[in-house]
Short mmCIF file of C-alpha atoms and ligand atoms in Angstrom, two decimals:
data_model
loop_
_atom_site.label_atom_id
_atom_site.label_comp_id
_atom_site.label_asym_id
_atom_site.label_seq_id
_atom_site.Cartn_x
_atom_site.Cartn_y
_atom_site.Cartn_z
CA MET Z 1254 5.94 28.80 2.01
CA HIS Z 1255 4.38 31.06 4.58
CA THR Z 1256 2.32 29.35 7.27
CA ALA Z 1257 -1.00 31.00 7.82
CA GLU Z 1258 -2.46 31.48 11.27
CA ALA Z 1259 -4.89 28.58 11.72
CA ALA Z 1260 -2.37 26.01 10.52
CA GLN Z 1261 0.34 27.43 12.76
CA ALA Z 1262 -1.83 27.20 15.86
CA TYR Z 1263 -2.79 23.61 15.10
CA THR Z 1264 0.81 22.66 14.37
CA GLU Z 1265 1.84 23.96 17.80
CA ARG Z 1266 -0.95 21.97 19.49
CA HIS Z 1267 0.08 18.86 17.50
CA ARG Z 1268 3.65 19.28 18.69
CA VAL Z 1269 2.55 19.26 22.31
CA ALA Z 1270 -0.27 16.70 22.30
CA LEU Z 1271 0.74 13.99 19.82
CA MET Z 1272 3.26 11.24 20.45
CA ARG Z 1273 6.71 12.20 19.20
CA THR Z 1274 6.68 9.26 16.80
CA LEU Z 1275 4.97 11.64 14.36
CA SER Z 1276 6.96 14.26 12.51
CA THR Z 1277 5.79 17.88 12.34
CA PRO Z 1278 2.79 17.90 10.02
CA GLN Z 1279 3.38 19.52 6.65
CA LEU Z 1280 -0.22 20.68 6.42
CA VAL Z 1281 -3.29 20.77 8.59
CA LEU Z 1282 -6.09 19.59 6.33
CA ALA Z 1283 -9.75 20.35 6.63
CA ARG Z 1284 -11.58 18.72 3.72
CA GLY Z 1285 -11.23 17.01 0.37
CA GLU Z 1286 -13.06 16.40 -2.87
CA GLY Z 1287 -11.91 14.20 -5.73
CA CYS Z 1288 -8.14 14.58 -6.14
CA TRP Z 1289 -8.07 17.84 -4.15
CA VAL Z 1290 -7.72 18.70 -0.46
CA TRP Z 1291 -8.02 22.04 1.36
CA ASP Z 1292 -6.08 23.10 4.45
CA VAL Z 1293 -7.54 24.86 7.48
CA ASP Z 1294 -6.65 28.21 5.90
CA GLY Z 1295 -8.58 27.40 2.74
CA ARG Z 1296 -5.64 26.71 0.42
CA ARG Z 1297 -6.18 23.99 -2.17
CA TYR Z 1298 -3.73 21.17 -3.01
CA LEU Z 1299 -3.66 18.53 -5.72
CA ASP Z 1300 -3.37 15.29 -3.76
CA PHE Z 1301 -1.07 12.92 -5.68
CA LEU Z 1302 -0.18 10.98 -2.54
CA ALA Z 1303 -3.77 9.94 -1.71
CA GLY Z 1304 -2.98 9.22 1.93
CA ILE Z 1305 -0.13 6.93 0.73
CA ALA Z 1306 -2.03 5.00 -1.95
CA VAL Z 1307 -5.12 4.76 0.25
CA ASN Z 1308 -7.78 7.09 -1.17
CA SER Z 1309 -8.46 4.98 -4.28
CA LEU Z 1310 -11.62 6.90 -5.17
CA GLY Z 1311 -10.18 10.23 -4.04
CA HIS Z 1312 -11.89 12.28 -1.35
CA ALA Z 1313 -15.61 12.44 -0.54
CA HIS Z 1314 -16.50 10.07 -3.36
CA PRO Z 1315 -20.30 9.65 -3.47
CA VAL Z 1316 -20.01 5.84 -3.28
CA VAL Z 1317 -18.01 6.05 -0.04
CA VAL Z 1318 -20.18 8.82 1.39
CA GLU Z 1319 -23.40 7.00 0.63
CA THR Z 1320 -22.24 3.53 1.72
CA ALA Z 1321 -20.58 4.71 4.93
CA GLY Z 1322 -23.60 6.83 5.86
CA ARG Z 1323 -26.07 4.07 5.16
CA GLN Z 1324 -24.05 1.38 6.93
CA ALA Z 1325 -23.36 3.61 9.95
CA ALA Z 1326 -27.10 4.11 10.27
CA THR Z 1327 -27.74 0.37 9.95
CA LEU Z 1328 -25.03 -1.70 11.68
CA VAL Z 1329 -21.42 -0.72 12.38
CA HIS Z 1330 -20.00 -3.53 14.49
CA VAL Z 1331 -21.10 -6.85 15.94
CA SER Z 1332 -17.89 -8.83 16.82
CA ASN Z 1333 -16.83 -12.01 15.10
CA TYR Z 1334 -19.23 -14.10 17.13
CA PHE Z 1335 -21.63 -13.05 14.40
CA ALA Z 1336 -21.50 -12.85 10.64
CA THR Z 1337 -22.85 -10.09 8.43
CA PRO Z 1338 -23.73 -10.14 4.73
CA GLN Z 1339 -21.19 -7.36 4.05
CA GLN Z 1340 -18.31 -9.44 5.42
CA ILE Z 1341 -19.27 -12.56 3.49
CA ASP Z 1342 -19.78 -10.56 0.26
CA LEU Z 1343 -16.34 -8.99 0.60
CA ALA Z 1344 -14.62 -12.32 1.25
CA GLU Z 1345 -16.22 -13.73 -1.90
CA THR Z 1346 -15.31 -10.66 -3.95
CA LEU Z 1347 -11.69 -10.92 -2.80
CA ARG Z 1348 -11.56 -14.61 -3.68
CA ARG Z 1349 -12.65 -13.68 -7.19
CA LEU Z 1350 -10.44 -10.61 -7.70
CA THR Z 1351 -7.27 -12.19 -6.29
CA GLY Z 1352 -7.80 -15.30 -8.40
CA ALA Z 1353 -7.84 -17.47 -5.26
CA GLY Z 1354 -11.28 -18.65 -6.31
CA GLU Z 1355 -12.61 -21.96 -4.96
CA GLY Z 1356 -10.62 -22.92 -1.91
CA GLY Z 1357 -9.58 -19.33 -1.23
CA ARG Z 1358 -10.29 -17.77 2.16
CA ALA Z 1359 -10.19 -14.23 3.55
CA TYR Z 1360 -9.18 -13.03 7.01
CA PHE Z 1361 -9.97 -9.43 8.01
CA GLY Z 1362 -8.04 -7.09 10.27
CA ASN Z 1363 -7.82 -3.30 10.40
CA SER Z 1364 -4.51 -2.35 8.83
CA GLY Z 1365 -1.64 -3.47 6.67
CA ALA Z 1366 0.44 -4.51 9.65
CA GLU Z 1367 -2.39 -6.71 10.91
CA ALA Z 1368 -2.69 -8.40 7.52
CA ILE Z 1369 1.05 -9.07 7.72
CA GLU Z 1370 0.80 -10.40 11.29
CA ALA Z 1371 -1.80 -12.88 10.05
CA ALA Z 1372 0.55 -13.83 7.21
CA PHE Z 1373 3.37 -14.32 9.72
CA LYS Z 1374 1.22 -16.76 11.69
CA LEU Z 1375 0.34 -18.51 8.44
CA ALA Z 1376 4.06 -18.95 7.79
CA ARG Z 1377 4.58 -20.34 11.29
CA ARG Z 1378 1.78 -22.82 10.64
CA ASN Z 1379 3.75 -23.98 7.61
CA SER Z 1380 6.78 -24.56 9.86
CA THR Z 1381 7.92 -27.97 11.02
CA ASP Z 1382 11.13 -29.34 12.54
CA GLY Z 1383 13.78 -28.32 10.08
CA ARG Z 1384 11.46 -25.94 8.24
CA SER Z 1385 11.31 -22.68 10.14
CA ARG Z 1386 13.03 -19.90 8.16
CA ILE Z 1387 11.05 -17.05 6.72
CA LEU Z 1388 12.74 -15.20 3.87
CA SER Z 1389 12.11 -11.55 3.29
CA LEU Z 1390 13.93 -8.90 1.27
CA LYS Z 1391 16.49 -6.31 2.28
CA ASN Z 1392 15.08 -2.79 2.17
CA SER Z 1393 11.52 -4.11 2.22
CA PHE Z 1394 8.72 -2.62 4.32
CA HIS Z 1395 5.97 -4.71 5.88
CA GLY Z 1396 4.75 -2.55 8.78
CA ARG Z 1397 5.60 -1.43 12.29
CA THR Z 1398 4.18 -4.04 14.68
CA MET Z 1399 6.77 -6.49 16.02
CA GLY Z 1400 6.12 -9.33 13.59
CA ALA Z 1401 5.85 -6.96 10.63
CA LEU Z 1402 8.98 -5.15 11.79
CA ALA Z 1403 10.89 -8.44 11.92
CA LEU Z 1404 9.98 -8.96 8.25
CA THR Z 1405 10.88 -5.39 7.32
CA GLY Z 1406 14.36 -5.26 5.82
CA LYS Z 1407 15.51 -2.00 7.37
CA PRO Z 1408 17.94 -2.48 10.29
CA THR Z 1409 17.70 1.18 11.27
CA MET Z 1410 13.98 0.72 11.96
CA GLN Z 1411 14.58 -2.53 13.83
CA ASP Z 1412 17.62 -1.66 15.95
CA PRO Z 1413 15.85 0.35 18.69
CA PHE Z 1414 13.40 -2.53 19.25
CA ARG Z 1415 15.59 -5.62 19.35
CA PRO Z 1416 15.27 -8.47 20.02
CA MET Z 1417 13.25 -9.08 16.86
CA VAL Z 1418 10.81 -11.95 16.49
CA PRO Z 1419 13.23 -14.72 15.43
CA GLY Z 1420 13.42 -16.79 12.28
CA VAL Z 1421 13.51 -14.15 9.54
CA ASP Z 1422 16.41 -13.93 7.06
CA HIS Z 1423 16.70 -10.91 4.79
CA ILE Z 1424 18.11 -11.55 1.34
CA ASP Z 1425 19.08 -9.38 -1.64
CA SER Z 1426 16.33 -8.71 -4.18
CA THR Z 1427 17.94 -10.72 -6.97
CA ILE Z 1428 16.96 -14.01 -8.55
CA GLU Z 1429 20.44 -15.39 -7.72
CA ALA Z 1430 20.05 -14.56 -4.02
CA LEU Z 1431 16.65 -16.23 -4.07
CA GLU Z 1432 18.06 -19.37 -5.71
CA ASP Z 1433 20.85 -19.49 -3.11
CA ALA Z 1434 18.55 -19.06 -0.12
CA LEU Z 1435 15.50 -21.13 -1.00
CA ASP Z 1436 15.71 -24.70 0.22
CA ASP Z 1437 13.65 -27.13 2.30
CA SER Z 1438 14.34 -25.14 5.50
CA VAL Z 1439 12.16 -22.27 4.29
CA ALA Z 1440 8.57 -22.00 5.54
CA ALA Z 1441 7.70 -18.88 3.57
CA LEU Z 1442 9.00 -16.16 1.30
CA VAL Z 1443 7.44 -12.72 1.79
CA VAL Z 1444 7.87 -10.13 -0.98
CA GLU Z 1445 6.50 -6.81 -2.20
CA PRO Z 1446 6.17 -6.88 -6.01
CA ILE Z 1447 7.16 -3.19 -6.02
CA LYS Z 1448 8.82 -1.86 -2.90
CA GLY Z 1449 6.84 1.26 -2.10
CA GLU Z 1450 8.57 2.63 0.97
CA ALA Z 1451 11.94 1.98 -0.66
CA GLY Z 1452 10.99 4.53 -3.33
CA VAL Z 1453 8.88 2.47 -5.74
CA VAL Z 1454 11.45 -0.16 -6.69
CA PRO Z 1455 10.12 -3.10 -8.73
CA LEU Z 1456 11.42 -6.65 -8.36
CA PRO Z 1457 13.65 -7.82 -11.22
CA ASP Z 1458 11.81 -9.16 -14.30
CA GLY Z 1459 10.90 -12.80 -13.83
CA TYR Z 1460 11.45 -12.71 -10.06
CA LEU Z 1461 7.91 -13.65 -9.04
CA ARG Z 1462 7.74 -16.49 -11.57
CA ARG Z 1463 11.04 -17.90 -10.32
CA ALA Z 1464 9.89 -17.41 -6.72
CA ARG Z 1465 6.72 -19.34 -7.53
CA GLU Z 1466 8.70 -22.24 -9.03
CA LEU Z 1467 11.19 -22.45 -6.15
CA THR Z 1468 8.67 -22.10 -3.31
CA GLU Z 1469 6.52 -24.80 -4.91
CA GLU Z 1470 9.51 -27.10 -5.36
CA HIS Z 1471 10.57 -26.69 -1.71
CA GLY Z 1472 7.19 -26.59 0.03
CA ALA Z 1473 7.52 -22.96 1.10
CA LEU Z 1474 4.65 -20.48 0.97
CA LEU Z 1475 4.85 -17.57 -1.43
CA ILE Z 1476 3.30 -14.62 0.40
CA VAL Z 1477 2.93 -11.48 -1.68
CA ASP Z 1478 2.57 -8.21 0.22
CA GLU Z 1479 0.21 -6.18 -1.96
CA ILE Z 1480 -0.73 -3.73 0.76
CA GLN Z 1481 0.51 -0.87 -1.43
CA THR Z 1482 0.52 -2.39 -4.93
CA GLY Z 1483 -2.88 -4.08 -4.69
CA VAL Z 1484 -6.43 -3.08 -5.59
CA ALA Z 1485 -5.87 -1.78 -9.14
CA ARG Z 1486 -2.95 0.47 -8.25
CA THR Z 1487 -0.53 -1.00 -10.80
CA GLY Z 1488 -3.04 -1.42 -13.62
CA ASP Z 1489 -4.14 -4.91 -12.65
CA TRP Z 1490 -6.12 -5.92 -9.57
CA PHE Z 1491 -2.94 -7.25 -8.00
CA ALA Z 1492 0.63 -6.79 -9.19
CA TYR Z 1493 1.38 -10.54 -9.27
CA GLN Z 1494 -1.29 -10.88 -11.95
CA HIS Z 1495 1.03 -9.08 -14.41
CA ASP Z 1496 3.33 -12.11 -13.98
CA GLY Z 1497 0.57 -14.67 -14.37
CA ILE Z 1498 1.32 -16.40 -11.07
CA ARG Z 1499 -0.86 -17.50 -8.15
CA PRO Z 1500 0.71 -16.93 -4.73
CA ASP Z 1501 -0.23 -18.92 -1.61
CA ALA Z 1502 -1.33 -15.78 0.17
CA VAL Z 1503 -1.70 -12.07 -0.45
CA THR Z 1504 -1.90 -9.21 2.05
CA ILE Z 1505 -4.19 -6.31 1.15
CA ALA Z 1506 -4.94 -3.03 2.92
CA LYS Z 1507 -4.21 0.55 1.84
CA GLY Z 1508 -6.45 1.13 -1.18
CA ILE Z 1509 -9.22 -1.36 -0.52
CA ALA Z 1510 -11.73 0.90 1.24
CA SER Z 1511 -10.53 4.31 0.05
CA GLY Z 1512 -9.60 5.40 3.57
CA ILE Z 1513 -11.72 3.36 5.98
CA PRO Z 1514 -9.26 1.17 7.93
CA ILE Z 1515 -9.32 -2.48 6.89
CA GLY Z 1516 -6.71 -5.08 6.03
CA SER Z 1517 -7.02 -8.60 4.71
CA LEU Z 1518 -5.06 -11.78 4.23
CA VAL Z 1519 -6.37 -13.91 1.37
CA THR Z 1520 -5.11 -17.46 1.12
CA PHE Z 1521 -5.06 -19.79 -1.87
CA GLY Z 1522 -5.48 -23.56 -2.05
CA ARG Z 1523 -3.71 -25.58 0.63
CA ALA Z 1524 -2.64 -22.41 2.48
CA SER Z 1525 -6.33 -21.90 3.29
CA ASP Z 1526 -6.21 -24.87 5.68
CA LEU Z 1527 -3.18 -23.75 7.70
CA LEU Z 1528 -4.87 -21.41 10.17
CA GLN Z 1529 -7.50 -23.11 12.25
CA ARG Z 1530 -10.14 -22.03 14.77
CA GLY Z 1531 -8.60 -20.08 17.64
CA ASP Z 1532 -5.35 -19.40 15.79
CA HIS Z 1533 -6.02 -15.73 15.17
CA GLY Z 1534 -8.62 -13.01 15.57
CA SER Z 1535 -9.41 -9.32 15.82
CA THR Z 1536 -12.20 -7.50 17.63
CA PHE Z 1537 -12.82 -4.90 14.95
CA GLY Z 1538 -11.63 -6.98 12.00
CA GLY Z 1539 -14.19 -7.49 9.26
CA ASN Z 1540 -16.95 -5.44 10.84
CA PRO Z 1541 -19.93 -4.58 8.62
CA PHE Z 1542 -18.97 -0.90 8.38
CA ALA Z 1543 -15.47 -1.43 6.98
CA THR Z 1544 -16.44 -4.40 4.81
CA ALA Z 1545 -19.46 -2.58 3.36
CA VAL Z 1546 -17.29 0.34 2.30
CA ALA Z 1547 -14.57 -1.95 0.92
CA GLY Z 1548 -17.17 -3.90 -1.05
CA ALA Z 1549 -18.62 -0.70 -2.50
CA VAL Z 1550 -15.16 0.64 -3.38
CA LEU Z 1551 -14.25 -2.57 -5.22
CA GLU Z 1552 -17.58 -2.49 -7.05
CA GLU Z 1553 -16.98 1.11 -8.12
CA ILE Z 1554 -13.44 0.30 -9.29
CA GLU Z 1555 -14.96 -2.42 -11.48
CA ARG Z 1556 -17.88 -0.32 -12.68
CA ALA Z 1557 -15.72 2.66 -13.64
CA ASP Z 1558 -12.94 0.42 -15.02
CA LEU Z 1559 -10.34 2.07 -12.81
CA VAL Z 1560 -7.98 -0.88 -13.29
CA ARG Z 1561 -7.64 0.23 -16.89
CA ASN Z 1562 -7.58 3.90 -15.88
CA ALA Z 1563 -4.63 3.17 -13.58
CA ALA Z 1564 -2.74 1.49 -16.44
CA VAL Z 1565 -3.45 4.25 -18.99
CA ARG Z 1566 -3.04 7.25 -16.67
CA GLY Z 1567 0.12 5.74 -15.23
CA VAL Z 1568 1.77 5.79 -18.65
CA GLN Z 1569 0.58 9.37 -19.20
CA LEU Z 1570 1.86 10.41 -15.78
CA ARG Z 1571 5.33 9.04 -16.46
CA GLU Z 1572 5.36 10.65 -19.92
CA ALA Z 1573 4.38 13.97 -18.36
CA ILE Z 1574 7.24 13.73 -15.85
CA GLN Z 1575 9.79 12.81 -18.50
CA GLY Z 1576 8.39 15.46 -20.87
CA ILE Z 1577 9.34 18.23 -18.44
CA GLY Z 1578 12.95 17.40 -19.22
CA SER Z 1579 14.35 18.49 -15.86
CA PRO Z 1580 17.96 17.47 -15.17
CA LEU Z 1581 16.86 16.75 -11.59
CA VAL Z 1582 14.79 13.80 -12.81
CA THR Z 1583 17.09 10.82 -13.33
CA GLU Z 1584 14.45 8.16 -14.03
CA THR Z 1585 10.85 7.09 -13.53
CA ARG Z 1586 9.96 3.68 -12.09
CA GLY Z 1587 6.93 1.60 -11.19
CA ARG Z 1588 3.75 0.52 -12.86
CA GLY Z 1589 0.31 2.03 -13.35
CA LEU Z 1590 -0.43 4.74 -10.83
CA MET Z 1591 2.45 3.73 -8.56
CA VAL Z 1592 5.23 5.93 -9.83
CA GLY Z 1593 8.69 6.49 -8.42
CA VAL Z 1594 10.86 9.34 -9.63
CA GLY Z 1595 14.63 9.23 -9.24
CA ILE Z 1596 15.94 12.63 -8.13
CA ALA Z 1597 19.56 13.70 -8.62
CA ASP Z 1598 21.93 14.82 -5.85
CA ASP Z 1599 19.73 13.52 -3.03
CA ARG Z 1600 17.39 16.50 -3.46
CA ALA Z 1601 14.08 14.61 -3.27
CA ALA Z 1602 12.97 16.25 0.00
CA GLU Z 1603 13.64 19.68 -1.49
CA VAL Z 1604 11.61 18.83 -4.58
CA ALA Z 1605 8.69 17.57 -2.44
CA GLU Z 1606 8.85 20.77 -0.41
CA ARG Z 1607 8.75 22.91 -3.58
CA CYS Z 1608 5.81 20.84 -4.86
CA LEU Z 1609 3.89 21.58 -1.68
CA ALA Z 1610 4.62 25.29 -2.12
CA HIS Z 1611 3.02 25.00 -5.58
CA GLY Z 1612 -0.02 23.20 -4.18
CA LEU Z 1613 1.00 19.64 -5.08
CA ILE Z 1614 1.16 16.81 -2.55
CA LEU Z 1615 3.51 13.88 -3.15
CA ASN Z 1616 6.26 12.47 -0.96
CA ALA Z 1617 9.93 11.62 -0.78
CA PRO Z 1618 10.34 8.19 0.86
CA ASN Z 1619 14.11 8.66 0.68
CA ALA Z 1620 16.68 11.25 -0.36
CA SER Z 1621 16.76 10.22 -4.01
CA SER Z 1622 13.15 9.23 -4.71
CA LEU Z 1623 9.71 10.73 -5.01
CA ARG Z 1624 6.60 8.58 -4.72
CA ILE Z 1625 3.52 9.55 -6.72
CA VAL Z 1626 0.38 7.49 -6.01
CA PRO Z 1627 -2.68 9.57 -6.94
CA PRO Z 1628 -6.30 8.47 -6.56
CA LEU Z 1629 -7.24 5.88 -9.22
CA ILE Z 1630 -9.84 8.32 -10.58
CA VAL Z 1631 -7.32 10.82 -12.02
CA GLY Z 1632 -8.25 12.20 -15.43
CA ASP Z 1633 -6.97 14.68 -18.01
CA GLU Z 1634 -7.61 17.74 -15.89
CA GLU Z 1635 -5.70 16.45 -12.86
CA LEU Z 1636 -2.79 15.27 -14.99
CA GLU Z 1637 -2.57 18.71 -16.60
CA GLU Z 1638 -2.63 20.36 -13.16
CA PHE Z 1639 0.07 17.96 -12.00
CA ARG Z 1640 2.31 18.72 -14.99
CA ASP Z 1641 1.95 22.42 -14.44
CA ARG Z 1642 2.64 22.34 -10.71
CA PHE Z 1643 5.44 19.77 -10.89
CA SER Z 1644 7.29 21.64 -13.63
CA ARG Z 1645 7.04 24.91 -11.69
CA ALA Z 1646 8.38 23.17 -8.57
CA LEU Z 1647 11.32 21.73 -10.50
CA ALA Z 1648 12.00 25.11 -12.12
CA ASP Z 1649 12.48 26.62 -8.63
CA LEU Z 1650 15.53 24.42 -8.02
C1 LIG R 463 1.90 0.45 4.29
C2 LIG R 463 2.45 -0.91 4.15
C3 LIG R 463 2.40 -1.84 5.19
C4 LIG R 463 1.86 -1.49 6.55
O1 LIG R 463 0.54 -1.07 6.53
P1 LIG R 463 -0.08 -0.28 7.79
O2 LIG R 463 -1.52 -0.12 7.44
O3 LIG R 463 0.67 1.02 7.87
O4 LIG R 463 0.14 -1.10 8.99
C5 LIG R 463 2.87 -3.12 4.95
N1 LIG R 463 3.37 -3.46 3.76
C6 LIG R 463 3.43 -2.60 2.72
C7 LIG R 463 3.97 -3.05 1.42
C8 LIG R 463 2.99 -1.29 2.89
O5 LIG R 463 3.08 -0.41 1.88
#
C-alpha cells in the first residue's frame, strides 16, 4: 500500500516523539463515523477492530456525542470526596447487568489494568496464613501494570520486568489442571472466559462451571476478567452468563463507554465486603464524565438490543468468513462479535496487512490468528462490505 504524504509526515513525527514502546502506526486516523474511519489523507476503512473491542457503538455515535458534550458542559470531575448521580446510577446499572444485584458493589478506575489491580487487591484481602496463592492461566492477558503483568501468563512479557509481584501460579487452561491446582491454599482464580490477546481462544466447555464449584468448595474467589468479553460483546451482557454462573468479581473496561476511558471491578456477595475504606482509590476513577458516558452507552445497548445483535451478527460474520472458502482459513473461534480466525502457515500478519490495503481494519494478535471485534452496531451493509474486502485480501495471497 502506498503511503500518502500527510500520513508519512505524521508517522515520522510519531517515530521521533512517542515512546518506543509503541510500534510504527499502521495508519494515522482523522475521524470516524459508525463502523468507518478515515485517515489523514481521506481514505476510508471499515473498522472491524473497534479500537480493540472498545468502540461498542462505533464512532461518533449520537448518544456518545450528546452525552459527552452535555456532561463536559455540566461537570467533568470532582474527586471521590464527592459523589455524583452519574456514578451512583452506573454502579446500580452494573449491579443489575452483571447479576450481582443486592449486595453487589462497583469500584471505578480508568482502564482495564486498573480494574485488574483492584481485583488483585481483592484477592489479597481474601488471603490468610496458608491461603495466599492466586491462580491464573498460561497465555492469558490481564494488562501491563505490575500486578496485572504478574497475572498475565506470558513469560516473554514478564521477563524484562522481573521480579514479578509474588504469589501467582500460572496453570494450563484445562479442567484437569484446575482440579489439580485448586485447594485450600488458593485465595483466588483469575480467568478470561475467552482469551482475546491469545487470539480469541475460549475456555473448554464446562470450565467456568467447574471453576465455580471448586472455588466455592475451597473458599477461593472466582474473578472473571471480562475486560474484552464483557458488555454484550459475546451475545450476552457478560460471557459467564452463557454458563449460568455467578462469579465473586468481574473486571470490566474496554467496551463499556465506547471509547471514553473507564474500568470497573464489580463484586458479588461476600466479596463485596473484602475491600474496606482506605484500601484502594483513584483520582480520576468514576468521575461524572466517564460514568455519564458509560451509563448512556449501556442504556443504548439495551434500547437497541445490541446484545442480541452481537449474537446474531456474530453467527453471520463467522458464516461469511467460512463461506469464502479460503484454504488460508483453518478455523473460526469465539462467540458473538468476538471472532478469532485461525490462519494457516503463520501468515496472519500478512493477511491483516492485505486487509488494510483493501480498506479493512482487523488485527493479528499472533502469527496464526486474526481477531475481529467490530462495533456492536454492525448490520447487513457492514457485513457485506467486510465479506467483499476480506475475500479480496485473501485472494491476494
Ligand atoms: C485489554 C485487556 C486488559 C487490559 O486493559 P487496559 O485497558 O489495556 O489496561 C486486561 N484484561 C483483558 C482480558 C484485556 O483484554
